[in-house]
Amino acid sequence: MSLLLICFVLFLALGMPIAFVIGIAGLAYFISAGEPLTIAVQRIVAQSQSFTFLAVPFFIFAGNLMNVSGITERLLGLARLLTRRMYGGTAQISVVMSTLMGGVSGSATADAAMETRILGPEMLRLGYKKGYICAVNCIAALITATIPPSLGLIIFGFIGEVSIGRLFAAGIVPGVLMTVFLMLTTSLTSRYYRYDPPRRELPRLTLKELGENLKDSIWALLFPIILIVGIRFGVFTPSESGAFAVVYSILVGKFVYKELTWKNFIEALVTSFKDNGAIMLIIALSGPFSYAITLVKLPVLLSSLIFGITDNPQLLTLIMLGFLFITGMFVDSNVNFLLLTPIFLPMVTKVGMDPVHFGVLMATIVTLGVMTPPVGSALYTVCGIIDCPPEEYAKYSLPFLGAVLLELAILVFLPQAVLWIPNMIFGAQ
């Protein structure tokens, strides 16, 4: 076990791509332990042989198609309409947009980058500091970790053999609650920094105006509802829902909004190949590493350590979330799902916690890792777009991080807030 962990920490510290870090560390264990290398190769192949996991590449492709087919622009227009008389209105657009885009992109990093590119220049013109712009656009994208179809929830369901349909339904209330928390934080911080005061000369939102805008964006808003209803009534499986998402995006982009062309279709396809290639390489090479972790009984050791502290379900959950928050600062979110789900899921079920409840909490806290230093991918993506120093981002992100952690703490003690919709749709377990 020592060699496995030493290789993992050493290569991670050297800045090696995470796929090769876990791949080489796993291979080093097999060599040192005298295990047949044929098993390592088999684990690499077996890790990607899952019908359920087909949902991930399909949803990535669907999200990229929606970004080039006019759906994103319609959602942006709706977000502008809803926030035009709020304090920090342009920053509020980012939070509302992330809520609406959660049912489209499913990827926090992609959502953060897209919103920073769209809203960043306008926010700079209005006097927002670069660090604040990056903080609000980056952390608001965390809402996509729970609003279906979340890629994190799909991976958690795939690894932990938990119903993806129930996970999708369970993410709705936490996603909306996070929207409320982040909008309140945006309002308070905008007032403190005197950013973007409300424009009272703009007319109040009317039902007629809202109805006209909803008529244009309804196809995007219906998408997550169709997914959950379709899975609930057996119209399609979670994997098939990904394929449906692709077809839905093409039909809406081509025949409803009429903005999908061969050129941007190919652009979305190429982007999806790149995104899927990076994710699938991590997933495949995590096979030997996960197998090695099981052989050295790391889950058993960690379980004994945590249960030695307390057997209170809520305190155990808070300890595990704290551990996931720290590991998320250093390890890619997909790797955390792949390696830590098999460790923590048996522990939470042992104390009587619903795996769907834990899955939503884990998806949120693990995805938060891509937004925190020192190696957060979303952090460096948004900072690179408008040339913002990471330390300035870190300063302005603290109130938003505090709001997210407070919301998670509340959800730990209010499981029915998470389980209400899945129990209503799929029945109580």
Tab-separated table of N, CA, C and O in Angstrom, residues 16-124:
chain	number	residue	atom	x	y	z
A	16	MET	N	1.980	15.762	-13.028
A	16	MET	CA	1.652	14.827	-14.105
A	16	MET	C	0.137	14.797	-14.306
A	16	MET	O	-0.623	14.916	-13.338
A	17	PRO	N	-0.346	14.655	-15.552
A	17	PRO	CA	-1.795	14.535	-15.781
A	17	PRO	C	-2.394	13.438	-14.917
A	17	PRO	O	-1.822	12.353	-14.783
A	18	ILE	N	-3.571	13.712	-14.360
A	18	ILE	CA	-4.142	12.838	-13.339
A	18	ILE	C	-4.410	11.430	-13.859
A	18	ILE	O	-4.294	10.445	-13.107
A	19	ALA	N	-4.738	11.287	-15.148
A	19	ALA	CA	-4.986	9.944	-15.696
A	19	ALA	C	-3.737	9.082	-15.570
A	19	ALA	O	-3.803	7.905	-15.194
A	20	PHE	N	-2.573	9.667	-15.857
A	20	PHE	CA	-1.330	8.906	-15.784
A	20	PHE	C	-0.872	8.713	-14.339
A	20	PHE	O	-0.199	7.726	-14.028
A	21	VAL	N	-1.234	9.659	-13.466
A	21	VAL	CA	-0.905	9.504	-12.044
A	21	VAL	C	-1.531	8.231	-11.492
A	21	VAL	O	-0.861	7.384	-10.895
A	22	ILE	N	-2.844	8.078	-11.693
A	22	ILE	CA	-3.516	6.908	-11.126
A	22	ILE	C	-3.163	5.643	-11.897
A	22	ILE	O	-3.070	4.557	-11.314
A	23	GLY	N	-2.923	5.778	-13.208
A	23	GLY	CA	-2.556	4.605	-14.003
A	23	GLY	C	-1.208	4.041	-13.604
A	23	GLY	O	-1.057	2.828	-13.387
A	24	ILE	N	-0.196	4.903	-13.470
A	24	ILE	CA	1.157	4.453	-13.112
A	24	ILE	C	1.206	3.964	-11.667
A	24	ILE	O	1.858	2.967	-11.354
A	25	ALA	N	0.493	4.666	-10.767
A	25	ALA	CA	0.464	4.239	-9.364
A	25	ALA	C	-0.143	2.846	-9.237
A	25	ALA	O	0.368	1.989	-8.507
A	26	GLY	N	-1.235	2.602	-9.952
A	26	GLY	CA	-1.851	1.280	-9.928
A	26	GLY	C	-0.943	0.217	-10.502
A	26	GLY	O	-0.815	-0.891	-9.949
A	27	LEU	N	-0.252	0.532	-11.606
A	27	LEU	CA	0.673	-0.418	-12.236
A	27	LEU	C	1.851	-0.711	-11.312
A	27	LEU	O	2.315	-1.861	-11.222
A	28	ALA	N	2.342	0.334	-10.603
A	28	ALA	CA	3.462	0.137	-9.675
A	28	ALA	C	3.090	-0.843	-8.572
A	28	ALA	O	3.909	-1.677	-8.150
A	29	TYR	N	1.844	-0.779	-8.103
A	29	TYR	CA	1.405	-1.724	-7.076
A	29	TYR	C	1.417	-3.148	-7.608
A	29	TYR	O	1.883	-4.076	-6.937
A	30	PHE	N	0.903	-3.354	-8.812
A	30	PHE	CA	0.849	-4.693	-9.388
A	30	PHE	C	2.256	-5.283	-9.526
A	30	PHE	O	2.483	-6.459	-9.255
A	31	ILE	N	3.213	-4.447	-9.942
A	31	ILE	CA	4.585	-4.928	-10.108
A	31	ILE	C	5.202	-5.269	-8.757
A	31	ILE	O	5.813	-6.326	-8.578
A	32	SER	N	5.025	-4.374	-7.766
A	32	SER	CA	5.655	-4.590	-6.458
A	32	SER	C	5.028	-5.759	-5.703
A	32	SER	O	5.712	-6.455	-4.951
A	33	ALA	N	3.720	-5.976	-5.905
A	33	ALA	CA	3.026	-7.047	-5.182
A	33	ALA	C	3.103	-8.384	-5.898
A	33	ALA	O	2.626	-9.398	-5.369
A	34	GLY	N	3.696	-8.384	-7.084
A	34	GLY	CA	3.804	-9.634	-7.835
A	34	GLY	C	2.497	-10.110	-8.434
A	34	GLY	O	2.357	-11.286	-8.789
A	35	GLU	N	1.527	-9.192	-8.555
A	35	GLU	CA	0.250	-9.546	-9.172
A	35	GLU	C	0.414	-9.628	-10.690
A	35	GLU	O	1.194	-8.864	-11.277
A	36	PRO	N	-0.304	-10.510	-11.370
A	36	PRO	CA	-0.191	-10.619	-12.835
A	36	PRO	C	-0.597	-9.326	-13.528
A	36	PRO	O	-1.654	-8.749	-13.219
A	37	LEU	N	0.234	-8.868	-14.448
A	37	LEU	CA	-0.070	-7.636	-15.166
A	37	LEU	C	-1.274	-7.802	-16.091
A	37	LEU	O	-1.894	-6.806	-16.480
A	38	THR	N	-1.583	-9.054	-16.419
A	38	THR	CA	-2.765	-9.285	-17.257
A	38	THR	C	-4.038	-8.817	-16.541
A	38	THR	O	-4.988	-8.350	-17.181
A	39	ILE	N	-4.043	-8.912	-15.203
A	39	ILE	CA	-5.214	-8.449	-14.443
A	39	ILE	C	-5.340	-6.926	-14.555
A	39	ILE	O	-6.445	-6.393	-14.698
A	40	ALA	N	-4.179	-6.241	-14.507
A	40	ALA	CA	-4.204	-4.778	-14.641
A	40	ALA	C	-4.801	-4.371	-15.985
A	40	ALA	O	-5.618	-3.441	-16.071
A	41	VAL	N	-4.394	-5.075	-17.043
A	41	VAL	CA	-4.921	-4.776	-18.377
A	41	VAL	C	-6.425	-5.063	-18.433
A	41	VAL	O	-7.203	-4.279	-18.988
A	42	GLN	N	-6.822	-6.175	-17.843
A	42	GLN	CA	-8.242	-6.522	-17.828
A	42	GLN	C	-9.064	-5.474	-17.083
A	42	GLN	O	-10.184	-5.142	-17.478
A	43	ARG	N	-8.500	-4.947	-15.971
A	43	ARG	CA	-9.234	-3.930	-15.201
A	43	ARG	C	-9.396	-2.638	-16.005
A	43	ARG	O	-10.393	-1.939	-15.879
A	44	ILE	N	-8.385	-2.297	-16.811
A	44	ILE	CA	-8.476	-1.099	-17.654
A	44	ILE	C	-9.626	-1.245	-18.647
A	44	ILE	O	-10.434	-0.327	-18.835
A	45	VAL	N	-9.705	-2.428	-19.274
A	45	VAL	CA	-10.769	-2.669	-20.253
A	45	VAL	C	-12.125	-2.748	-19.566
A	45	VAL	O	-13.112	-2.126	-20.005
A	46	ALA	N	-12.193	-3.479	-18.463
A	46	ALA	CA	-13.476	-3.701	-17.785
A	46	ALA	C	-14.074	-2.403	-17.259
A	46	ALA	O	-15.297	-2.258	-17.184
A	47	GLN	N	-13.220	-1.445	-16.897
A	47	GLN	CA	-13.703	-0.198	-16.295
A	47	GLN	C	-14.591	0.593	-17.255
A	47	GLN	O	-15.457	1.349	-16.828
A	48	SER	N	-14.357	0.421	-18.549
A	48	SER	CA	-15.125	1.192	-19.525
A	48	SER	C	-16.268	0.393	-20.138
A	48	SER	O	-17.025	0.918	-20.963
A	49	GLN	N	-16.419	-0.863	-19.749
A	49	GLN	CA	-17.441	-1.729	-20.350
A	49	GLN	C	-18.738	-1.681	-19.546
A	49	GLN	O	-19.081	-2.625	-18.841
A	50	SER	N	-19.430	-0.569	-19.655
A	50	SER	CA	-20.686	-0.418	-18.921
A	50	SER	C	-21.723	0.262	-19.803
A	50	SER	O	-21.484	1.360	-20.328
A	51	PHE	N	-22.868	-0.398	-19.959
A	51	PHE	CA	-23.944	0.196	-20.746
A	51	PHE	C	-24.448	1.476	-20.082
A	51	PHE	O	-24.747	2.470	-20.758
A	52	THR	N	-24.537	1.452	-18.750
A	52	THR	CA	-25.021	2.626	-18.008
A	52	THR	C	-24.155	3.849	-18.272
A	52	THR	O	-24.653	4.967	-18.412
A	53	PHE	N	-22.843	3.620	-18.367
A	53	PHE	CA	-21.919	4.749	-18.485
A	53	PHE	C	-21.973	5.419	-19.855
A	53	PHE	O	-21.397	6.493	-20.045
A	54	LEU	N	-22.682	4.823	-20.805
A	54	LEU	CA	-22.861	5.462	-22.109
A	54	LEU	C	-23.544	6.819	-21.983
A	54	LEU	O	-23.436	7.665	-22.879
A	55	ALA	N	-24.257	7.029	-20.869
A	55	ALA	CA	-24.947	8.305	-20.678
A	55	ALA	C	-23.971	9.478	-20.656
A	55	ALA	O	-24.308	10.577	-21.108
A	56	VAL	N	-22.752	9.277	-20.156
A	56	VAL	CA	-21.802	10.388	-20.012
A	56	VAL	C	-21.414	10.988	-21.366
A	56	VAL	O	-21.594	12.192	-21.585
A	57	PRO	N	-20.871	10.205	-22.319
A	57	PRO	CA	-20.528	10.827	-23.604
A	57	PRO	C	-21.736	11.401	-24.334
A	57	PRO	O	-21.621	12.432	-25.003
A	58	PHE	N	-22.891	10.769	-24.189
A	58	PHE	CA	-24.084	11.298	-24.848
A	58	PHE	C	-24.473	12.660	-24.283
A	58	PHE	O	-24.785	13.597	-25.030
A	59	PHE	N	-24.459	12.797	-22.956
A	59	PHE	CA	-24.853	14.072	-22.348
A	59	PHE	C	-23.827	15.168	-22.630
A	59	PHE	O	-24.181	16.342	-22.771
A	60	ILE	N	-22.551	14.802	-22.698
A	60	ILE	CA	-21.530	15.796	-23.063
A	60	ILE	C	-21.793	16.322	-24.466
A	60	ILE	O	-21.731	17.533	-24.731
A	61	PHE	N	-22.082	15.408	-25.401
A	61	PHE	CA	-22.373	15.805	-26.781
A	61	PHE	C	-23.636	16.658	-26.835
A	61	PHE	O	-23.684	17.685	-27.532
A	62	ALA	N	-24.667	16.264	-26.090
A	62	ALA	CA	-25.918	17.025	-26.072
A	62	ALA	C	-25.694	18.442	-25.544
A	62	ALA	O	-26.232	19.422	-26.090
A	63	GLY	N	-24.892	18.567	-24.484
A	63	GLY	CA	-24.605	19.887	-23.929
A	63	GLY	C	-23.890	20.780	-24.923
A	63	GLY	O	-24.220	21.970	-25.061
A	64	ASN	N	-22.917	20.223	-25.641
A	64	ASN	CA	-22.200	21.008	-26.650
A	64	ASN	C	-23.110	21.387	-27.809
A	64	ASN	O	-23.006	22.485	-28.370
A	65	LEU	N	-24.022	20.485	-28.185
A	65	LEU	CA	-24.978	20.802	-29.251
A	65	LEU	C	-25.904	21.942	-28.835
A	65	LEU	O	-26.195	22.853	-29.626
A	66	MET	N	-26.365	21.923	-27.582
A	66	MET	CA	-27.273	22.962	-27.109
A	66	MET	C	-26.583	24.323	-27.067
A	66	MET	O	-27.220	25.358	-27.278
A	67	ASN	N	-25.289	24.316	-26.819
A	67	ASN	CA	-24.544	25.574	-26.772
A	67	ASN	C	-24.422	26.227	-28.140
A	67	ASN	O	-24.202	27.442	-28.230
A	68	VAL	N	-24.515	25.428	-29.215
A	68	VAL	CA	-24.349	25.998	-30.564
A	68	VAL	C	-25.669	26.058	-31.333
A	68	VAL	O	-25.688	26.462	-32.495
A	69	SER	N	-26.770	25.667	-30.669
A	69	SER	CA	-28.038	25.588	-31.395
A	69	SER	C	-29.040	26.660	-30.996
A	69	SER	O	-30.199	26.599	-31.377
A	70	GLY	N	-28.615	27.650	-30.202
A	70	GLY	CA	-29.502	28.744	-29.832
A	70	GLY	C	-30.172	28.595	-28.487
A	70	GLY	O	-30.798	29.539	-27.993
A	71	ILE	N	-30.054	27.434	-27.867
A	71	ILE	CA	-30.719	27.209	-26.577
A	71	ILE	C	-30.080	28.067	-25.489
A	71	ILE	O	-30.771	28.689	-24.669
A	72	THR	N	-28.751	28.126	-25.471
A	72	THR	CA	-28.046	28.906	-24.454
A	72	THR	C	-28.432	30.377	-24.523
A	72	THR	O	-28.648	31.030	-23.492
A	73	GLU	N	-28.544	30.930	-25.741
A	73	GLU	CA	-28.890	32.344	-25.898
A	73	GLU	C	-30.284	32.630	-25.353
A	73	GLU	O	-30.526	33.671	-24.736
A	74	ARG	N	-31.224	31.699	-25.563
A	74	ARG	CA	-32.580	31.893	-25.044
A	74	ARG	C	-32.601	31.884	-23.524
A	74	ARG	O	-33.298	32.687	-22.889
A	75	LEU	N	-31.827	30.984	-22.927
A	75	LEU	CA	-31.767	30.928	-21.469
A	75	LEU	C	-31.114	32.187	-20.901
A	75	LEU	O	-31.514	32.678	-19.844
A	76	LEU	N	-30.113	32.711	-21.604
A	76	LEU	CA	-29.468	33.947	-21.164
A	76	LEU	C	-30.466	35.105	-21.188
A	76	LEU	O	-30.499	35.939	-20.277
A	77	GLY	N	-31.293	35.156	-22.225
A	77	GLY	CA	-32.308	36.202	-22.306
A	77	GLY	C	-33.299	36.118	-21.157
A	77	GLY	O	-33.692	37.146	-20.583
A	78	LEU	N	-33.704	34.903	-20.789
A	78	LEU	CA	-34.619	34.722	-19.662
A	78	LEU	C	-33.961	35.152	-18.359
A	78	LEU	O	-34.589	35.807	-17.515
A	79	ALA	N	-32.677	34.798	-18.176
A	79	ALA	CA	-31.954	35.175	-16.951
A	79	ALA	C	-31.837	36.697	-16.835
A	79	ALA	O	-32.010	37.269	-15.750
A	80	ARG	N	-31.552	37.369	-17.943
A	80	ARG	CA	-31.465	38.843	-17.927
A	80	ARG	C	-32.812	39.457	-17.532
A	80	ARG	O	-32.871	40.433	-16.781
A	81	LEU	N	-33.885	38.892	-18.047
A	81	LEU	CA	-35.218	39.409	-17.756
A	81	LEU	C	-35.542	39.289	-16.271
A	81	LEU	O	-36.079	40.217	-15.652
A	82	LEU	N	-35.193	38.158	-15.655
A	82	LEU	CA	-35.546	37.889	-14.261
A	82	LEU	C	-34.723	38.719	-13.273
A	82	LEU	O	-35.150	38.934	-12.141
A	83	THR	N	-33.542	39.164	-13.675
A	83	THR	CA	-32.627	39.825	-12.720
A	83	THR	C	-32.403	41.307	-13.010
A	83	THR	O	-31.571	41.934	-12.346
A	84	ARG	N	-33.135	41.884	-13.924
A	84	ARG	CA	-32.768	43.229	-14.395
A	84	ARG	C	-32.972	44.328	-13.352
A	84	ARG	O	-32.390	45.406	-13.472
A	85	ARG	N	-33.778	44.094	-12.320
A	85	ARG	CA	-33.974	45.122	-11.288
A	85	ARG	C	-33.386	44.703	-9.935
A	85	ARG	O	-33.736	45.262	-8.909
A	86	MET	N	-32.467	43.733	-9.952
A	86	MET	CA	-31.840	43.271	-8.716
A	86	MET	C	-30.510	43.987	-8.480
A	86	MET	O	-29.881	44.481	-9.416
A	87	TYR	N	-30.078	44.021	-7.216
A	87	TYR	CA	-28.752	44.548	-6.889
A	87	TYR	C	-27.711	43.549	-7.380
A	87	TYR	O	-27.819	42.355	-7.147
A	88	GLY	N	-26.690	44.069	-8.090
A	88	GLY	CA	-25.703	43.173	-8.702
A	88	GLY	C	-26.341	42.365	-9.821
A	88	GLY	O	-26.069	41.170	-9.977
A	89	GLY	N	-27.188	43.014	-10.604
A	89	GLY	CA	-28.000	42.311	-11.590
A	89	GLY	C	-27.218	41.472	-12.575
A	89	GLY	O	-27.628	40.345	-12.901
A	90	THR	N	-26.089	41.972	-13.059
A	90	THR	CA	-25.316	41.208	-14.040
A	90	THR	C	-24.701	39.968	-13.401
A	90	THR	O	-24.632	38.904	-14.029
A	91	ALA	N	-24.268	40.090	-12.152
A	91	ALA	CA	-23.754	38.919	-11.438
A	91	ALA	C	-24.885	37.940	-11.135
A	91	ALA	O	-24.684	36.712	-11.176
A	92	GLN	N	-26.067	38.462	-10.855
A	92	GLN	CA	-27.211	37.587	-10.602
A	92	GLN	C	-27.575	36.773	-11.845
A	92	GLN	O	-28.056	35.635	-11.738
A	93	ILE	N	-27.338	37.338	-13.018
A	93	ILE	CA	-27.600	36.605	-14.260
A	93	ILE	C	-26.826	35.301	-14.263
A	93	ILE	O	-27.333	34.257	-14.675
A	94	SER	N	-25.583	35.347	-13.766
A	94	SER	CA	-24.740	34.158	-13.757
A	94	SER	C	-25.357	33.050	-12.921
A	94	SER	O	-25.357	31.878	-13.313
A	95	VAL	N	-25.905	33.411	-11.746
A	95	VAL	CA	-26.498	32.405	-10.860
A	95	VAL	C	-27.757	31.806	-11.494
A	95	VAL	O	-27.929	30.584	-11.531
A	96	VAL	N	-28.625	32.669	-12.006
A	96	VAL	CA	-29.854	32.186	-12.640
A	96	VAL	C	-29.524	31.361	-13.876
A	96	VAL	O	-30.120	30.306	-14.132
A	97	MET	N	-28.538	31.831	-14.641
A	97	MET	CA	-28.147	31.117	-15.857
A	97	MET	C	-27.626	29.719	-15.535
A	97	MET	O	-27.918	28.753	-16.244
A	98	SER	N	-26.858	29.591	-14.453
A	98	SER	CA	-26.353	28.273	-14.058
A	98	SER	C	-27.486	27.339	-13.685
A	98	SER	O	-27.437	26.146	-13.971
A	99	THR	N	-28.520	27.886	-13.036
A	99	THR	CA	-29.679	27.063	-12.685
A	99	THR	C	-30.372	26.561	-13.944
A	99	THR	O	-30.726	25.385	-14.049
A	100	LEU	N	-30.540	27.446	-14.913
A	100	LEU	CA	-31.188	27.058	-16.162
A	100	LEU	C	-30.306	26.142	-16.993
A	100	LEU	O	-30.781	25.210	-17.652
A	101	MET	N	-28.983	26.383	-16.949
A	101	MET	CA	-28.050	25.591	-17.756
A	101	MET	C	-27.761	24.238	-17.137
A	101	MET	O	-27.205	23.357	-17.795
A	102	GLY	N	-28.116	24.053	-15.846
A	102	GLY	CA	-27.882	22.757	-15.217
A	102	GLY	C	-28.557	21.634	-15.976
A	102	GLY	O	-28.044	20.527	-16.070
A	103	GLY	N	-29.724	21.933	-16.538
A	103	GLY	CA	-30.437	20.936	-17.318
A	103	GLY	C	-29.962	20.838	-18.745
A	103	GLY	O	-30.549	20.118	-19.546
A	104	VAL	N	-28.906	21.564	-19.089
A	104	VAL	CA	-28.400	21.559	-20.459
A	104	VAL	C	-26.990	20.999	-20.525
A	104	VAL	O	-26.726	20.009	-21.198
A	105	SER	N	-26.062	21.627	-19.797
A	105	SER	CA	-24.651	21.237	-19.954
A	105	SER	C	-24.259	20.049	-19.080
A	105	SER	O	-23.537	19.168	-19.522
A	106	GLY	N	-24.696	20.051	-17.798
A	106	GLY	CA	-24.306	18.978	-16.893
A	106	GLY	C	-22.865	19.062	-16.440
A	106	GLY	O	-22.422	18.267	-15.630
A	107	SER	N	-22.118	20.034	-16.936
A	107	SER	CA	-20.694	20.151	-16.607
A	107	SER	C	-20.425	21.505	-15.974
A	107	SER	O	-20.671	22.548	-16.589
A	108	ALA	N	-19.898	21.517	-14.747
A	108	ALA	CA	-19.644	22.765	-14.031
A	108	ALA	C	-18.546	23.580	-14.704
A	108	ALA	O	-18.655	24.801	-14.848
A	109	THR	N	-17.464	22.924	-15.125
A	109	THR	CA	-16.352	23.642	-15.751
A	109	THR	C	-16.782	24.284	-17.058
A	109	THR	O	-16.453	25.448	-17.339
A	110	ALA	N	-17.530	23.544	-17.876
A	110	ALA	CA	-18.006	24.091	-19.151
A	110	ALA	C	-18.947	25.269	-18.911
A	110	ALA	O	-18.873	26.291	-19.614
A	111	ASP	N	-19.811	25.144	-17.916
A	111	ASP	CA	-20.758	26.211	-17.610
A	111	ASP	C	-20.027	27.459	-17.118
A	111	ASP	O	-20.333	28.581	-17.532
A	112	ALA	N	-19.042	27.278	-16.237
A	112	ALA	CA	-18.280	28.413	-15.699
A	112	ALA	C	-17.536	29.150	-16.811
A	112	ALA	O	-17.520	30.384	-16.852
A	113	ALA	N	-16.917	28.397	-17.713
A	113	ALA	CA	-16.171	29.004	-18.817
A	113	ALA	C	-17.108	29.769	-19.743
A	113	ALA	O	-16.819	30.903	-20.159
A	114	MET	N	-18.243	29.169	-20.072
A	114	MET	CA	-19.194	29.801	-20.981
A	114	MET	C	-19.712	31.116	-20.406
A	114	MET	O	-19.760	32.140	-21.094
A	115	GLU	N	-20.075	31.118	-19.124
A	115	GLU	CA	-20.642	32.319	-18.519
A	115	GLU	C	-19.595	33.419	-18.355
A	115	GLU	O	-19.909	34.603	-18.488
A	116	THR	N	-18.356	33.029	-18.059
A	116	THR	CA	-17.300	34.034	-17.926
A	116	THR	C	-17.026	34.702	-19.267
A	116	THR	O	-16.810	35.922	-19.340
A	117	ARG	N	-17.042	33.927	-20.346
A	117	ARG	CA	-16.837	34.499	-21.679
A	117	ARG	C	-17.974	35.446	-22.055
A	117	ARG	O	-17.750	36.512	-22.642
A	118	ILE	N	-19.210	35.073	-21.709
A	118	ILE	CA	-20.368	35.884	-22.096
A	118	ILE	C	-20.510	37.116	-21.207
A	118	ILE	O	-20.701	38.240	-21.695
A	119	LEU	N	-20.426	36.927	-19.878
A	119	LEU	CA	-20.721	38.000	-18.935
A	119	LEU	C	-19.495	38.781	-18.489
A	119	LEU	O	-19.621	39.930	-18.043
A	120	GLY	N	-18.302	38.188	-18.587
A	120	GLY	CA	-17.086	38.833	-18.084
A	120	GLY	C	-16.840	40.227	-18.627
A	120	GLY	O	-16.641	41.180	-17.849
A	121	PRO	N	-16.829	40.418	-19.959
A	121	PRO	CA	-16.569	41.761	-20.498
A	121	PRO	C	-17.565	42.806	-20.016
A	121	PRO	O	-17.188	43.942	-19.692
A	122	GLU	N	-18.857	42.452	-19.956
A	122	GLU	CA	-19.884	43.397	-19.494
A	122	GLU	C	-19.677	43.728	-18.013
A	122	GLU	O	-19.829	44.905	-17.598
A	123	MET	N	-19.316	42.737	-17.197
A	123	MET	CA	-19.096	42.977	-15.777
A	123	MET	C	-17.875	43.867	-15.554
A	123	MET	O	-17.874	44.738	-14.671
A	124	LEU	N	-16.834	43.679	-16.354
A	124	LEU	CA	-15.648	44.556	-16.259
A	124	LEU	C	-16.031	45.995	-16.590
A	124	LEU	O	-15.591	46.938	-15.922
